[in-house]
Coordinates of C-alpha atoms and ligand atoms in Angstrom, one line a residue:
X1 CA 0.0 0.0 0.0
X2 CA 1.3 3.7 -0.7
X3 CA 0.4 5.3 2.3
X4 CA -1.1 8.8 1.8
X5 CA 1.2 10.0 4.7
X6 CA 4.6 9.1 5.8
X7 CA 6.7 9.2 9.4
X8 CA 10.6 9.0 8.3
X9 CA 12.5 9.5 11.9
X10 CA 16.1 10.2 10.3
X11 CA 19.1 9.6 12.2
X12 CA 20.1 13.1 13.5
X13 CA 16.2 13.1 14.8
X14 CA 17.1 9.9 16.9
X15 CA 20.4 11.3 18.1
X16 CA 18.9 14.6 19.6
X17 CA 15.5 13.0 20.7
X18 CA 18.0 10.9 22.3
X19 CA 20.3 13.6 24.0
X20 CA 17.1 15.1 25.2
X21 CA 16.5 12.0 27.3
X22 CA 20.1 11.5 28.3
X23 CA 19.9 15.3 29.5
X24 CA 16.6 15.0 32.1
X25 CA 15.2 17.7 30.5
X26 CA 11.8 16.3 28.9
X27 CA 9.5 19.2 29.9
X28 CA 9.9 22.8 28.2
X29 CA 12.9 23.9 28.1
X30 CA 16.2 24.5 25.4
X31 CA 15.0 22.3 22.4
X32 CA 11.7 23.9 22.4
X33 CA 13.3 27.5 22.4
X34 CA 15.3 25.9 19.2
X35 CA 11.9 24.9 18.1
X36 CA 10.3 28.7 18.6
X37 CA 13.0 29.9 16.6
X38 CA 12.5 27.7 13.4
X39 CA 8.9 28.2 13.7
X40 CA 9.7 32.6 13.4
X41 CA 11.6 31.6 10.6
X42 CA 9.1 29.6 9.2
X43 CA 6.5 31.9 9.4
X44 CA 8.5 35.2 8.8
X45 CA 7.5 37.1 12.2
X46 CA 9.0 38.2 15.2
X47 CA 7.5 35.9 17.7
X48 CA 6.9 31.8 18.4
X49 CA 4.9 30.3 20.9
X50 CA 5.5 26.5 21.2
X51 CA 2.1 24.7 22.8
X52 CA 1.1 21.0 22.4
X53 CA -0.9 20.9 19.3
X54 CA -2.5 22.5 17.1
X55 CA -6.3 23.0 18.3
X56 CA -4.7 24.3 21.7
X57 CA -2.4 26.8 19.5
X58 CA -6.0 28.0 17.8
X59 CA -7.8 28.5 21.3
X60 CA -4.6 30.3 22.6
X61 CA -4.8 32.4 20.0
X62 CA -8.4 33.1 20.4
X63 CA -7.8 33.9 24.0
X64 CA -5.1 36.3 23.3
X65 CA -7.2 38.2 20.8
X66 CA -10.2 38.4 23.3
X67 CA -13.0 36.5 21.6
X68 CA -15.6 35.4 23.7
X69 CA -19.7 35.4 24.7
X70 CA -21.0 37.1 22.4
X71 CA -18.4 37.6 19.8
X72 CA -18.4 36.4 16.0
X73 CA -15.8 34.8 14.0
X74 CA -16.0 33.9 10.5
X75 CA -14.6 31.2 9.2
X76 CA -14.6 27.9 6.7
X77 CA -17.3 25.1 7.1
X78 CA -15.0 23.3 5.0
X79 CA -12.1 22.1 7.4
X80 CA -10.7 20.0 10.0
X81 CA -13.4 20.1 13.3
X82 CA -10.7 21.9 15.4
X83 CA -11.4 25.3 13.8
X84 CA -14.9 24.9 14.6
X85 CA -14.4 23.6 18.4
X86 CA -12.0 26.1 19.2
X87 CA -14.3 28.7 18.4
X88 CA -17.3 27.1 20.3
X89 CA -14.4 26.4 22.7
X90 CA -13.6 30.6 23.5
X91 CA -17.4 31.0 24.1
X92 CA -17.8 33.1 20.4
X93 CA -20.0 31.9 17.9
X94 CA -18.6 30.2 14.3
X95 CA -20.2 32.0 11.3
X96 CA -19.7 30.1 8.3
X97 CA -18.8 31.5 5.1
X98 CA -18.4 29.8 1.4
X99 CA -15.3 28.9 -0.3
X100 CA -14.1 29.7 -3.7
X101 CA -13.2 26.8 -6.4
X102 CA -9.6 26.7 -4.6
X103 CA -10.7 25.0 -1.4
X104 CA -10.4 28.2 0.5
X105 CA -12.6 30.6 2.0
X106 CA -14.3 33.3 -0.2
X107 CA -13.2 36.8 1.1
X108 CA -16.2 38.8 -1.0
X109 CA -18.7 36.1 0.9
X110 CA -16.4 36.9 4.5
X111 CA -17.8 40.2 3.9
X112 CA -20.8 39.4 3.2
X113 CA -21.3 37.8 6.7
X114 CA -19.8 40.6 8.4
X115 CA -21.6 42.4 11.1
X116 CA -21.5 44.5 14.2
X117 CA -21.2 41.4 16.6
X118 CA -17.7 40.0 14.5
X119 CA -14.6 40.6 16.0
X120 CA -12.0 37.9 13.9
X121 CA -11.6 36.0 10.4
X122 CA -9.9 32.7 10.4
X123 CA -8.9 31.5 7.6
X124 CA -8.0 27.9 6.7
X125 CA -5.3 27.4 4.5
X126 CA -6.6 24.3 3.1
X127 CA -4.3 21.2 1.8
X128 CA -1.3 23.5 2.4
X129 CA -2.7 26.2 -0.1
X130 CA -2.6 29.6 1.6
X131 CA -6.1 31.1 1.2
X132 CA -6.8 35.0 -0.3
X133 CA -4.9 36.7 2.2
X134 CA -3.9 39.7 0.3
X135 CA -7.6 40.0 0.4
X136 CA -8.6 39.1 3.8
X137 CA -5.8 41.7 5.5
X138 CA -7.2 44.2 3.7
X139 CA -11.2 43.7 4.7
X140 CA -10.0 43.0 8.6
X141 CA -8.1 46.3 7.9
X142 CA -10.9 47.9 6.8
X143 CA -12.8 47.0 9.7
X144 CA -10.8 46.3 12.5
X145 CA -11.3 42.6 13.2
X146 CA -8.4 40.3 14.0
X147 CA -7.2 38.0 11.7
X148 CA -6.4 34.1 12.9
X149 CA -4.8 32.1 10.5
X150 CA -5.2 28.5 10.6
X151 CA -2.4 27.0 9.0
X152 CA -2.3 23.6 10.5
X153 CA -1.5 22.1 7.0
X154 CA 0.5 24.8 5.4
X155 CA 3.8 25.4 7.0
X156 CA 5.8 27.6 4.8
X157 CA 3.4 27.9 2.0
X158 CA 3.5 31.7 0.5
X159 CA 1.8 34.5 -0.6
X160 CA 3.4 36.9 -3.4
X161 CA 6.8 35.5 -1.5
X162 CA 5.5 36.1 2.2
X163 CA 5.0 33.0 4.2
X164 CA 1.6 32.8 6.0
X165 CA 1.3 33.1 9.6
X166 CA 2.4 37.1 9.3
X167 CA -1.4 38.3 9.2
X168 CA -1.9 38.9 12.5
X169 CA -2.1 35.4 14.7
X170 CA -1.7 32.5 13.2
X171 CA -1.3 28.4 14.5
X172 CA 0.1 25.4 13.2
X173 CA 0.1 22.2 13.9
X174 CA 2.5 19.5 14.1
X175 CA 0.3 15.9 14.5
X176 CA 1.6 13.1 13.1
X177 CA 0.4 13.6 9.3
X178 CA 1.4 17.5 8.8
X179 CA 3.6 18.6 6.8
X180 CA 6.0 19.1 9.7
X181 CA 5.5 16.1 12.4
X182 CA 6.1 15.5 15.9
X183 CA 3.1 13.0 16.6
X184 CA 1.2 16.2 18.9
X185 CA 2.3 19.7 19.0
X186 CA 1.2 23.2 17.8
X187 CA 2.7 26.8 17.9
X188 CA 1.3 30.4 17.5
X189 CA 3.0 33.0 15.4
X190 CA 2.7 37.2 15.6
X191 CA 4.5 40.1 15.3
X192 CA 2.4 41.4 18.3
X193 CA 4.9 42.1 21.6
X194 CA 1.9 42.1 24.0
X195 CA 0.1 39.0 23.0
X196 CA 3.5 37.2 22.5
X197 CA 4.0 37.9 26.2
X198 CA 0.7 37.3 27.2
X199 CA 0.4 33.8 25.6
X200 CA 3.6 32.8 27.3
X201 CA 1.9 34.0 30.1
X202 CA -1.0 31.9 30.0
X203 CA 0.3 29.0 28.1
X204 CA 2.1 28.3 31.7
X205 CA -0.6 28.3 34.4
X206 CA -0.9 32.1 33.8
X207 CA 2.5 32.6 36.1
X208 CA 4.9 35.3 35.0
X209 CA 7.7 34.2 37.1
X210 CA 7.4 31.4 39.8
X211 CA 3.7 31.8 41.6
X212 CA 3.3 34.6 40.7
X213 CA -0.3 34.8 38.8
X214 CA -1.3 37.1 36.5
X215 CA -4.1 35.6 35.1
X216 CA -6.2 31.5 35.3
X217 CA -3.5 30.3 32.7
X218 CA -3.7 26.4 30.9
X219 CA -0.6 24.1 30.7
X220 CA -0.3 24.2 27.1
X221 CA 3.3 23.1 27.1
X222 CA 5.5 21.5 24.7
X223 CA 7.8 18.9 25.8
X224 CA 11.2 19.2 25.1
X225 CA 11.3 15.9 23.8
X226 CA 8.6 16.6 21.7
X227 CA 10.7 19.8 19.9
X228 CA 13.6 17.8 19.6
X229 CA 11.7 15.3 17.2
X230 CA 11.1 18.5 14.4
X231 CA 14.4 20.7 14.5
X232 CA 15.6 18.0 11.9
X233 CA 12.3 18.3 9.6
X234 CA 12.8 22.6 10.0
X235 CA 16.2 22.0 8.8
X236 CA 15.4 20.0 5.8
X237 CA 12.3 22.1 5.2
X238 CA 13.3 23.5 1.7
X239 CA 14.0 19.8 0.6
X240 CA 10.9 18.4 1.4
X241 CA 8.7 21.2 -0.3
X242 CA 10.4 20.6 -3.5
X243 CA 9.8 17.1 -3.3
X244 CA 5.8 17.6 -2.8
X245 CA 6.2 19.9 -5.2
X246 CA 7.4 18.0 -7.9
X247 CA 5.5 15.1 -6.8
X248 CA 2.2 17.7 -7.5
X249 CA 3.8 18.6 -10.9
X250 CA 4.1 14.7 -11.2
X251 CA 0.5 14.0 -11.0
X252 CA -1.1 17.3 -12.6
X253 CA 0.9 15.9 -15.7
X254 CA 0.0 12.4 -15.4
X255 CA -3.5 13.1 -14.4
X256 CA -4.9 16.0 -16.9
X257 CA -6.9 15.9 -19.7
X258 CA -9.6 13.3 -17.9
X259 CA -13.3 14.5 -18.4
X260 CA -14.9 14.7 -14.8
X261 CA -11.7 15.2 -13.3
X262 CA -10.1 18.6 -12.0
X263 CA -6.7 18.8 -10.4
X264 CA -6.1 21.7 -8.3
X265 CA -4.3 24.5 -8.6
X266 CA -2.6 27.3 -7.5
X267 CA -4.1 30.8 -7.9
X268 CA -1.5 33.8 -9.1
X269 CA 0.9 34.7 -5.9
X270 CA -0.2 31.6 -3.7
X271 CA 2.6 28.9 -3.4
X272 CA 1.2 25.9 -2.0
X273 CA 3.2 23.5 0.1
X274 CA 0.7 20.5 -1.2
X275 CA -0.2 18.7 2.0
X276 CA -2.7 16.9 0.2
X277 CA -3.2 16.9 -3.2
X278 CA -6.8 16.9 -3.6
X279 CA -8.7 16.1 -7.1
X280 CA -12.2 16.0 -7.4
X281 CA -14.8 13.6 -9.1
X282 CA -16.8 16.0 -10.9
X283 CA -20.7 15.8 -11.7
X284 CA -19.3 15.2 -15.8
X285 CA -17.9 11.8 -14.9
X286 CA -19.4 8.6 -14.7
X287 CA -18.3 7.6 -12.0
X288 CA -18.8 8.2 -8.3
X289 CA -15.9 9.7 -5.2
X290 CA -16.9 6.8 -2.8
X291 CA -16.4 3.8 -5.5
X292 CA -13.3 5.5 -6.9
X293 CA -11.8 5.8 -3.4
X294 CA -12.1 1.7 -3.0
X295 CA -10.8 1.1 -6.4
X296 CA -7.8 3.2 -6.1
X297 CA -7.5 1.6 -2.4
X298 CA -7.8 -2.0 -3.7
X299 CA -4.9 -0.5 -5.9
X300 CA -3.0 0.0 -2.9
X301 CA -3.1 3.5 -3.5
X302 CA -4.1 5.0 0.1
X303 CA -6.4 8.1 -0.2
X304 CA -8.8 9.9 1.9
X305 CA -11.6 12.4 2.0
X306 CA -11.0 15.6 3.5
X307 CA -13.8 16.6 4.5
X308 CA -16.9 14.8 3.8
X309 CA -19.1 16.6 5.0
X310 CA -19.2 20.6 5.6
X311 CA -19.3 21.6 9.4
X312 CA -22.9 22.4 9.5
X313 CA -23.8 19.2 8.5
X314 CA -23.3 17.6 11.9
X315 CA -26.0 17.7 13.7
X316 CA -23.5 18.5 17.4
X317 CA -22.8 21.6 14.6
X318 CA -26.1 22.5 12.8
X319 CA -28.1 22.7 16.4
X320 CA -25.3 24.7 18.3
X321 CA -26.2 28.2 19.5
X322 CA -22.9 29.2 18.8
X323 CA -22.8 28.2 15.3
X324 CA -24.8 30.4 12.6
X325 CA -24.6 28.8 9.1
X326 CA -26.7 28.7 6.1
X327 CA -26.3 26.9 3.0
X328 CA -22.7 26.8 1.5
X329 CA -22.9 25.2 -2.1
X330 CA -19.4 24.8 -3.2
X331 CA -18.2 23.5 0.4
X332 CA -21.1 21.1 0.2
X333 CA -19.9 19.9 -3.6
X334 CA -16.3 19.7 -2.8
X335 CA -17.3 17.5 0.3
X336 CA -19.2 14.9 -2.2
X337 CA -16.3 15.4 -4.8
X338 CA -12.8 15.2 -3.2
X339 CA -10.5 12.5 -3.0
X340 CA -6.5 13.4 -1.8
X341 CA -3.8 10.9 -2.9
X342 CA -0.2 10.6 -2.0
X343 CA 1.8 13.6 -2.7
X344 CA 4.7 13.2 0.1
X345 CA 8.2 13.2 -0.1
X346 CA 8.8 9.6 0.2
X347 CA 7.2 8.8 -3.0
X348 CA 9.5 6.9 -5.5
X349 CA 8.6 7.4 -8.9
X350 CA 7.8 3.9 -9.2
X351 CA 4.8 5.0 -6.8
X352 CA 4.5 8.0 -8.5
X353 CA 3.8 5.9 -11.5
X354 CA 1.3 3.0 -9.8
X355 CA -0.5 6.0 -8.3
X356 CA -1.4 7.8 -12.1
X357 CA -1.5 4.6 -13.6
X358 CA -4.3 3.5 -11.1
X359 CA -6.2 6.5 -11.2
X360 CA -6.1 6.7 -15.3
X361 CA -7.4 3.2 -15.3
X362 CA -10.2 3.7 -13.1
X363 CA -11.3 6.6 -14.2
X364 CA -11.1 5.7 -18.1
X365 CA -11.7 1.9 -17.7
Ligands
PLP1 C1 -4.7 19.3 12.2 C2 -5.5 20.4 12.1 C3 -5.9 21.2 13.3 C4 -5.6 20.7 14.7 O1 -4.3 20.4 15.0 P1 -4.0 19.3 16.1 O2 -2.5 19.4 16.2 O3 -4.4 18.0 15.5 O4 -4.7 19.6 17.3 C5 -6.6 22.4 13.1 N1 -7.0 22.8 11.9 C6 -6.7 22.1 10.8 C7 -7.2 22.6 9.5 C8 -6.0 20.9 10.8 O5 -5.7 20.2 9.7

């Protein structure tokens, strides 16, 4: 089976992982300071806070931003549940609105479901594509609403050469299938002084220096142990993203010219750092997402849907008095169409190969 995601633990990840055990310090400490600092270079901005995953990072930076009770913040119905229950989480209320043909959300339909009570925007950068930030800066600009990127599946992707997580606040995650993986783990990037020191703040119990309370903090620590696993991954960054990259170019070439079948792509200025590379069934093609998906599994091609459904189509979603949602269309059609297959860096060609080869077969068979 090609697996549609891939854990390599390289030797120089096992030597520090395992000079962070011989040195007794598991719990936060020099490795994740190492950590903070790839993650600022990552993300282009003066500031890192480490935390221990991803959805933590997003409520961190919701608490930093004061949303709560009362407060709205827009965002995609087409993602990962942790947006979602991160704002339910910080007591605002999720307002869904549409995304555009790239995955991503729609900044003309943001707008469109602005109102007096919203306070934030968070944006999903979906598969690893950064969504219309140029875009979304400008509206929260405009009027005065915080931006919170989640960028869970897209470190280092960029817009017009800027890497995302420079908005405002912005999180990403490090579970076990990102692009950057240390099993659990999250961090929260800004160029803000005041919240930087504020979520250090909280993310330790709310104590500035020893007992000393300034606030009802959280332990959102990273372990030491758990930084030393990624300092490896930062430093081979640039290698990686070429390798998805190619592996994307890969499969847009061996994949196009298939009726009922788009590939995605890249809009002008957005660099994607392909995650997932995501095609969709289309209504023009005779056959159906689900039976495809088994085909190309019986294959032993692993692939996935993400997301098959749209947020407000869970009923624990739908009923909540802190979610406000109608209709979204082209969430709710990319939810029935997309299927993601390997893209990673561990793909051979000969993969690369059984995966088109597969795909072409059943889709033209
Ligand atoms: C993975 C993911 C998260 C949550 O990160 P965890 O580290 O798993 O808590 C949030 N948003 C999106 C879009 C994700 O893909």
């Amino acid at each position: 089976m090609i697996p549609l995601s891939k854990v390599v633990v390289d030797e120089q990840t096992e030597a520090l992982v395992l000079q962070t055990l011989r040195s007794g310090q598991l719990a936060q400490g020099p490795m994740v300071e190492r950590f903070e600092q790839h993650c600022r270079q990552m993300a282009g901005t003066e500031f890192a806070v480490a935390v221990n995953n991803g959805t933590t990072a997003l409520e961190l930076a919701l608490k930093v931003a004061n949303i709560g009770p009362g407060d709205e913040v827009i965002t995609s119905p087409f993602t990962f549940a942790a947006t979602v229950n991160a704002i339910i989480h910080s007591g605002a209320t999720a307002v869904f609105a549409d995304i555009d043909e790239d995955f991503t959300i729609d900044p003309s339909l943001v707008d469109a479901q602005r109102g007096s009570a919203t306070r934030a925007i968070m944006p999903v950068h979906l598969y690893g594509l950064p969504a219309d930030m140029t875009t979304l800066d400008a509206l929260a600009q405009q009027h005065d609403l915080r931006i919170i990127e989640d960028a869970a599946q897209a470190h280092g992707a960029t817009i017009n050469g800027q890497p995302v997580g420079g908005s405002d606040l912005a999180t990403f995650s490090f579970y076990a299938t990102k692009n950057l993986a240390t099993g659990e783990g999250g961090v929260v990037t800004t160029n803000s002084q005041a919240d930087n020191d504020r979520m250090r703040v909280v993310r330790n119990q709310g104590m500035r220096a020893r007992y000393q309370y300034e606030e009802p903090g959280h332990n959102l620590r990273m372990m030491d142990l758990v930084a030393a696993l990624a300092i490896s991954q930062f430093e081979q960054r640039a290698t990686m993203e070429a390798l998805r990259r190619r592996n994307a170019a890969a499969l847009t070439e061996g994949l196009s010219g298939i009726a009922g079948l788009a590939l995605p792509f890249e809009p002008p200025g957005r660099v994607s750092v392909w995650h997932q590379y995501t095609v969709r069934i289309t209504d023009e093609s005779p056959h159906h997402r689900d039976a495809v998906m088994s085909q190309l599994q019986a294959a032993g091609v692993g692939c996935g849907v993400y997301y098959p459904y749209a947020a407000y189509d869970y009923d624990c979603y739908r009923s909540h008095p802190q979610v406000r949602w109608q209709p979204c269309p082209v969430a709710e059609r990319a939810a029935a169409q997309v299927l993601s297959i390997p893209v990673h860096q561990h793909l051979s060609e000969t993969d690369l190969d059984v995966i088109v080869t597969s795909l072409r077969r059943i889709l033209l068979g």
